[in-house]
XYZ file of C-alpha atoms in Angstrom:
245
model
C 82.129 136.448 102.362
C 83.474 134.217 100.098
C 86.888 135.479 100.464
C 87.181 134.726 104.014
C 86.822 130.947 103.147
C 90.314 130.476 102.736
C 91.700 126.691 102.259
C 92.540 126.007 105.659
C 89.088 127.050 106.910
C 87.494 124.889 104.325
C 89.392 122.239 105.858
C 87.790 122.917 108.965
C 84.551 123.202 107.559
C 84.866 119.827 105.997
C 85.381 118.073 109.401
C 82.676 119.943 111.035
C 80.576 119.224 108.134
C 81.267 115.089 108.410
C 81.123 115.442 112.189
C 77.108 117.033 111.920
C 76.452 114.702 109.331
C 77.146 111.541 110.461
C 75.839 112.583 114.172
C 72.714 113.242 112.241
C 73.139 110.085 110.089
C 73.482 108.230 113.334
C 70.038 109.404 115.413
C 68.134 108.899 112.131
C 69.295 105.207 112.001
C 69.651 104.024 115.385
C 72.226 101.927 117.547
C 72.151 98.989 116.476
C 72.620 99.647 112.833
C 74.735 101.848 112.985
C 76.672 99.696 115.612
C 77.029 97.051 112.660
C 78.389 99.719 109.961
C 80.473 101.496 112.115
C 82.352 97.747 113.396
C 82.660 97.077 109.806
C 84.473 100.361 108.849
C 86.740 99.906 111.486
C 87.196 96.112 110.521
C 87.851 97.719 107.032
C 90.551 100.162 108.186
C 92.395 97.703 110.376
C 92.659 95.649 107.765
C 93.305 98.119 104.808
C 96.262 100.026 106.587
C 98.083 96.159 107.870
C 96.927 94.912 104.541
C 98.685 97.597 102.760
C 101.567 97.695 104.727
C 102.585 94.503 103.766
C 101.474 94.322 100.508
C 103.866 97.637 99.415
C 106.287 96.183 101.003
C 106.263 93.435 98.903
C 105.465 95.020 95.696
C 108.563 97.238 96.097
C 110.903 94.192 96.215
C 109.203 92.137 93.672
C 108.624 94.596 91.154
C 111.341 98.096 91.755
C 113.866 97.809 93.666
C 115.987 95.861 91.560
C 115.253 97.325 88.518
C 115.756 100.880 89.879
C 119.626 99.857 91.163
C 120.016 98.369 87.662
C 119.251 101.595 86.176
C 120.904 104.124 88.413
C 123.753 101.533 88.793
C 123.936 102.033 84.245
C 123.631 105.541 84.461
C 126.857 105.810 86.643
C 128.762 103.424 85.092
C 128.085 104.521 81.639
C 129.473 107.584 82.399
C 129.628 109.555 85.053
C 131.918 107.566 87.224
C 134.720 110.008 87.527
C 132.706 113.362 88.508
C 131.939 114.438 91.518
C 129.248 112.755 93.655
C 126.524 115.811 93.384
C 126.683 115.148 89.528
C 126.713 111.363 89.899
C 123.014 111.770 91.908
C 121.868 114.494 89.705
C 122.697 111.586 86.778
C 121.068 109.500 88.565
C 117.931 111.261 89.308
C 117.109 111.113 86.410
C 117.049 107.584 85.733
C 113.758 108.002 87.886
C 110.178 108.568 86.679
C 109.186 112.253 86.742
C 106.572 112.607 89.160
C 108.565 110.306 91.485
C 111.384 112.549 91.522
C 109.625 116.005 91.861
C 108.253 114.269 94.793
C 111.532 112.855 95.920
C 113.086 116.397 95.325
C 109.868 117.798 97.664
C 110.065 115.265 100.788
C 114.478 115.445 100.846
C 115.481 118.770 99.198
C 118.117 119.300 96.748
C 120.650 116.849 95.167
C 123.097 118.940 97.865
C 120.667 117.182 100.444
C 120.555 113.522 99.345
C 124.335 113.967 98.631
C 124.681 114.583 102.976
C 121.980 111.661 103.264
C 123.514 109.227 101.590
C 126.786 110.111 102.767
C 129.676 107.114 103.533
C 128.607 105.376 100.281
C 129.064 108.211 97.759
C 133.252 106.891 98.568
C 132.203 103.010 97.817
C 131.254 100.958 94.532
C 128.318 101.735 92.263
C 126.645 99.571 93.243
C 126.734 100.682 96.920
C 125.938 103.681 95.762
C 122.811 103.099 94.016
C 121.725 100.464 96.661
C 121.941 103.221 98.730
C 120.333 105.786 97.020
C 117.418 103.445 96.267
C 117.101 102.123 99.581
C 117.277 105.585 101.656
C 115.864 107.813 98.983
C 113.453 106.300 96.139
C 111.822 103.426 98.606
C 110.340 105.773 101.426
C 108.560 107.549 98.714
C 106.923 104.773 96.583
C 106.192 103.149 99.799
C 103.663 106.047 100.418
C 102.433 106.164 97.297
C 102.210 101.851 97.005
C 100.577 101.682 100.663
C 98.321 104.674 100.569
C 97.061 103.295 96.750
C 96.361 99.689 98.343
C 94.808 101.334 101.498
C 92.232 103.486 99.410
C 91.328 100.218 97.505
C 91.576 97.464 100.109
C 89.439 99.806 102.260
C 86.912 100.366 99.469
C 86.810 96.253 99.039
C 86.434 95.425 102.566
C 83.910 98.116 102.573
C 81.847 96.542 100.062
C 82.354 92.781 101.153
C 80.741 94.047 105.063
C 78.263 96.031 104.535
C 76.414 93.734 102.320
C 76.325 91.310 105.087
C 75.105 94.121 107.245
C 72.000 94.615 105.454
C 71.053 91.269 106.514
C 70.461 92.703 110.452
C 68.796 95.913 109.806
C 65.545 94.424 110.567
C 67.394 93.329 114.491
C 66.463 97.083 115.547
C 62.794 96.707 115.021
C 63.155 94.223 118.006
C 65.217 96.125 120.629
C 66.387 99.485 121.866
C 64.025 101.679 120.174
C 63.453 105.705 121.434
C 65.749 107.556 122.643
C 68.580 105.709 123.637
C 68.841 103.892 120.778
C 68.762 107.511 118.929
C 71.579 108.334 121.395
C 73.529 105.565 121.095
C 73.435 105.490 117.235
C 74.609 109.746 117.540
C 77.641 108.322 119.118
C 78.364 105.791 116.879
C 78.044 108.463 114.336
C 80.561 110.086 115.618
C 82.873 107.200 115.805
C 81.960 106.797 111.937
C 82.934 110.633 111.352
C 86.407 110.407 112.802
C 86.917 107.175 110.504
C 86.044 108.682 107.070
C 88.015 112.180 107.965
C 90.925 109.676 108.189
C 90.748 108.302 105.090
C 89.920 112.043 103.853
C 93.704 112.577 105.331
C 95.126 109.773 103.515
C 93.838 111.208 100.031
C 95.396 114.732 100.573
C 98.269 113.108 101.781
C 98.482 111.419 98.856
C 97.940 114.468 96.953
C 100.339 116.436 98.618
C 103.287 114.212 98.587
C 102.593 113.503 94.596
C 102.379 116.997 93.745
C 105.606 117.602 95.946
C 103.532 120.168 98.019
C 103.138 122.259 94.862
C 99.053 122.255 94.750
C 98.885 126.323 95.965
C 95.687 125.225 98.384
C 97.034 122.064 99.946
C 100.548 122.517 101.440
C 102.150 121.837 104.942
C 101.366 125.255 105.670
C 97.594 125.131 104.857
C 97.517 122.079 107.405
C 99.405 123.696 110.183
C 96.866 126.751 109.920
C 93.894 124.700 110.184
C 92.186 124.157 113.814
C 90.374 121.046 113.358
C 91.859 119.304 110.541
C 95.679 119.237 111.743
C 94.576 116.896 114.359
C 93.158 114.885 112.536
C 96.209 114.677 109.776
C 98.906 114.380 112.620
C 97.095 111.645 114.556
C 97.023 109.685 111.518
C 98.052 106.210 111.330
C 100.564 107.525 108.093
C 101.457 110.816 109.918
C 105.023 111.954 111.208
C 107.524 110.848 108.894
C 106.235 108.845 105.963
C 109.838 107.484 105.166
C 110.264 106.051 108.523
C-alpha cells in the first residue's frame, strides 16, 4: 500500500486533499465569511506577486549586480585573461556563492552551455564579459529566489494585516443568507480559496526545486510532469514557464 504512494501521487493527493478541505471549510462557515477571507487572499496574492516583482528587481540592482561584475570582472583580470573562454567562465563561476551556482549550473547546463549563451561577448572586454554573464546568467536566478522569498513573506503580511479586519464582519452572516445557499455559496468560495493556497504550495517547491538544482530525488521536473492534478496547477502559475524570462 504504502509503496504505491509514490511522490507524484502524493502530489495529487495534496491538491485533492486542500480541494475537500477547504470545500468543507467553506459550507461549515458560510458565504459571507468566507466571501471576506477569500477577497482578502486574493488581495494578498495580487499584491505579494506585483509587490515582489518590483521589489527583486530592485534589490538586485541596489545590492548584487555590481558587486557580482566587480568580482567576476577581478577574477578574469587577475588571471585568466589569456585562456580560453570555457576556462575564463569556469573562473568565474566560481566567484559565485555555492548554492547559487549549483542552481545556475541546474537551470543553464554546463560551462559548455553558458559559453554558447553568452556568446558575441566572450570576443569583447572584461568587463563586457562579466556584464554579460551577470546579466544573462546570475540575475534570472536570484530573481527567482529574491521574488519568490518576498512573495512568501509579503503574502504572509498582507495575510495577517486582512484578516484581522475581517473578524470585525463575522457577526454580518447572522443577519443574511443563512441555509443552504449560503452553505453553497461559501463551498464555492472554498474552492476559490483551495486553488489560491495550492498556488502558493507551487511557489514553495518551486523554490525548492530551483535551490536544490532539481537534485531533491522526490521533487524534480519529472515528478511534476507525472502528476495529474498538480502539473496544472504548477504550469498555470503566475512564476511558471521560464523563470529567467
Amino acid at each position: 500500500m504504502l509503496e504505491a504512494l509514490t511522490p507524484s501521487l502524493i502530489l495529487d493527493l495534496i491538491v485533492i486533499l486542500i480541494t475537500v478541505g477547504f470545500i468543507w471549510y467553506g459550507i461549515r462557515r458560510g458565504f459571507l465569511v468566507m466571501l471576506v477571507n477569500s477577497c482578502g487572499r486574493l488581495l494578498s496574492c495580487i499584491g505579494a506577486y506585483i509587490g515582489s516583482r518590483a521589489l527583486a528587481t530592485t534589490i538586485y540592482q541596489v545590492y548584487f549586480r555590481d558587486k557580482l561584475i566587480d568580482s567576476i570582472s577581478g577574477s578574469i583580470t587577475g588571471s585568466l585573461a589569456e585562456y580560453d573562454p570555457t576556462m575564463q567562465i569556469s573562473a568565474a563561476m566560481q566567484e559565485v556563492p555555492g548554492i547559487l551556482r549549483n542552481m545556475i549550473y541546474g537551470m543553464f547546463g554546463e560551462t559548455s552551455n553558458i559559453v554558447d549563451m553568452i556568446g558575441d561577448s566572450l570576443t569583447g572586454t572584461v568587463t563586457s564579459l562579466s556584464t554579460n554573464l551577470v546579466d544573462q546568467i546570475v540575475y534570472p536566478v536570484i530573481y527567482i529566489i529574491l521574488q519568490s522569498v518576498l512573495f512568501l513573506l509579503l503574502y504572509t503580511c498582507l495575510k495577517i494585516v486582512i484578516g484581522a479586519l475581517s473578524e470585525t464582519l463575522r457577526n454580518i452572516r447572522k443577519c443574511v443568507l443563512v441555509g443552504v445557499p449560503d452553505m453553497i455559496c461559501g463551498a464555492l468560495l472554498g474552492l476559490v480559496e483551495a486553488v489560491l493556497c495550492i498556488f502558493v504550495i507551487v511557489v514553495i517547491i518551486k523554490l525548492l526545486i530551483y535551490c536544490s538544482g532539481s537534485r531533491i530525488p522526490f521533487l524534480t521536473d519529472e515528478t511534476i510532469d507525472s502528476t495529474r492534478l498538480f502539473k496544472t496547477f504548477y504550469e498555470l502559475s503566475p512564476f511558471s514557464g521560464k523563470w529567467s524570462s
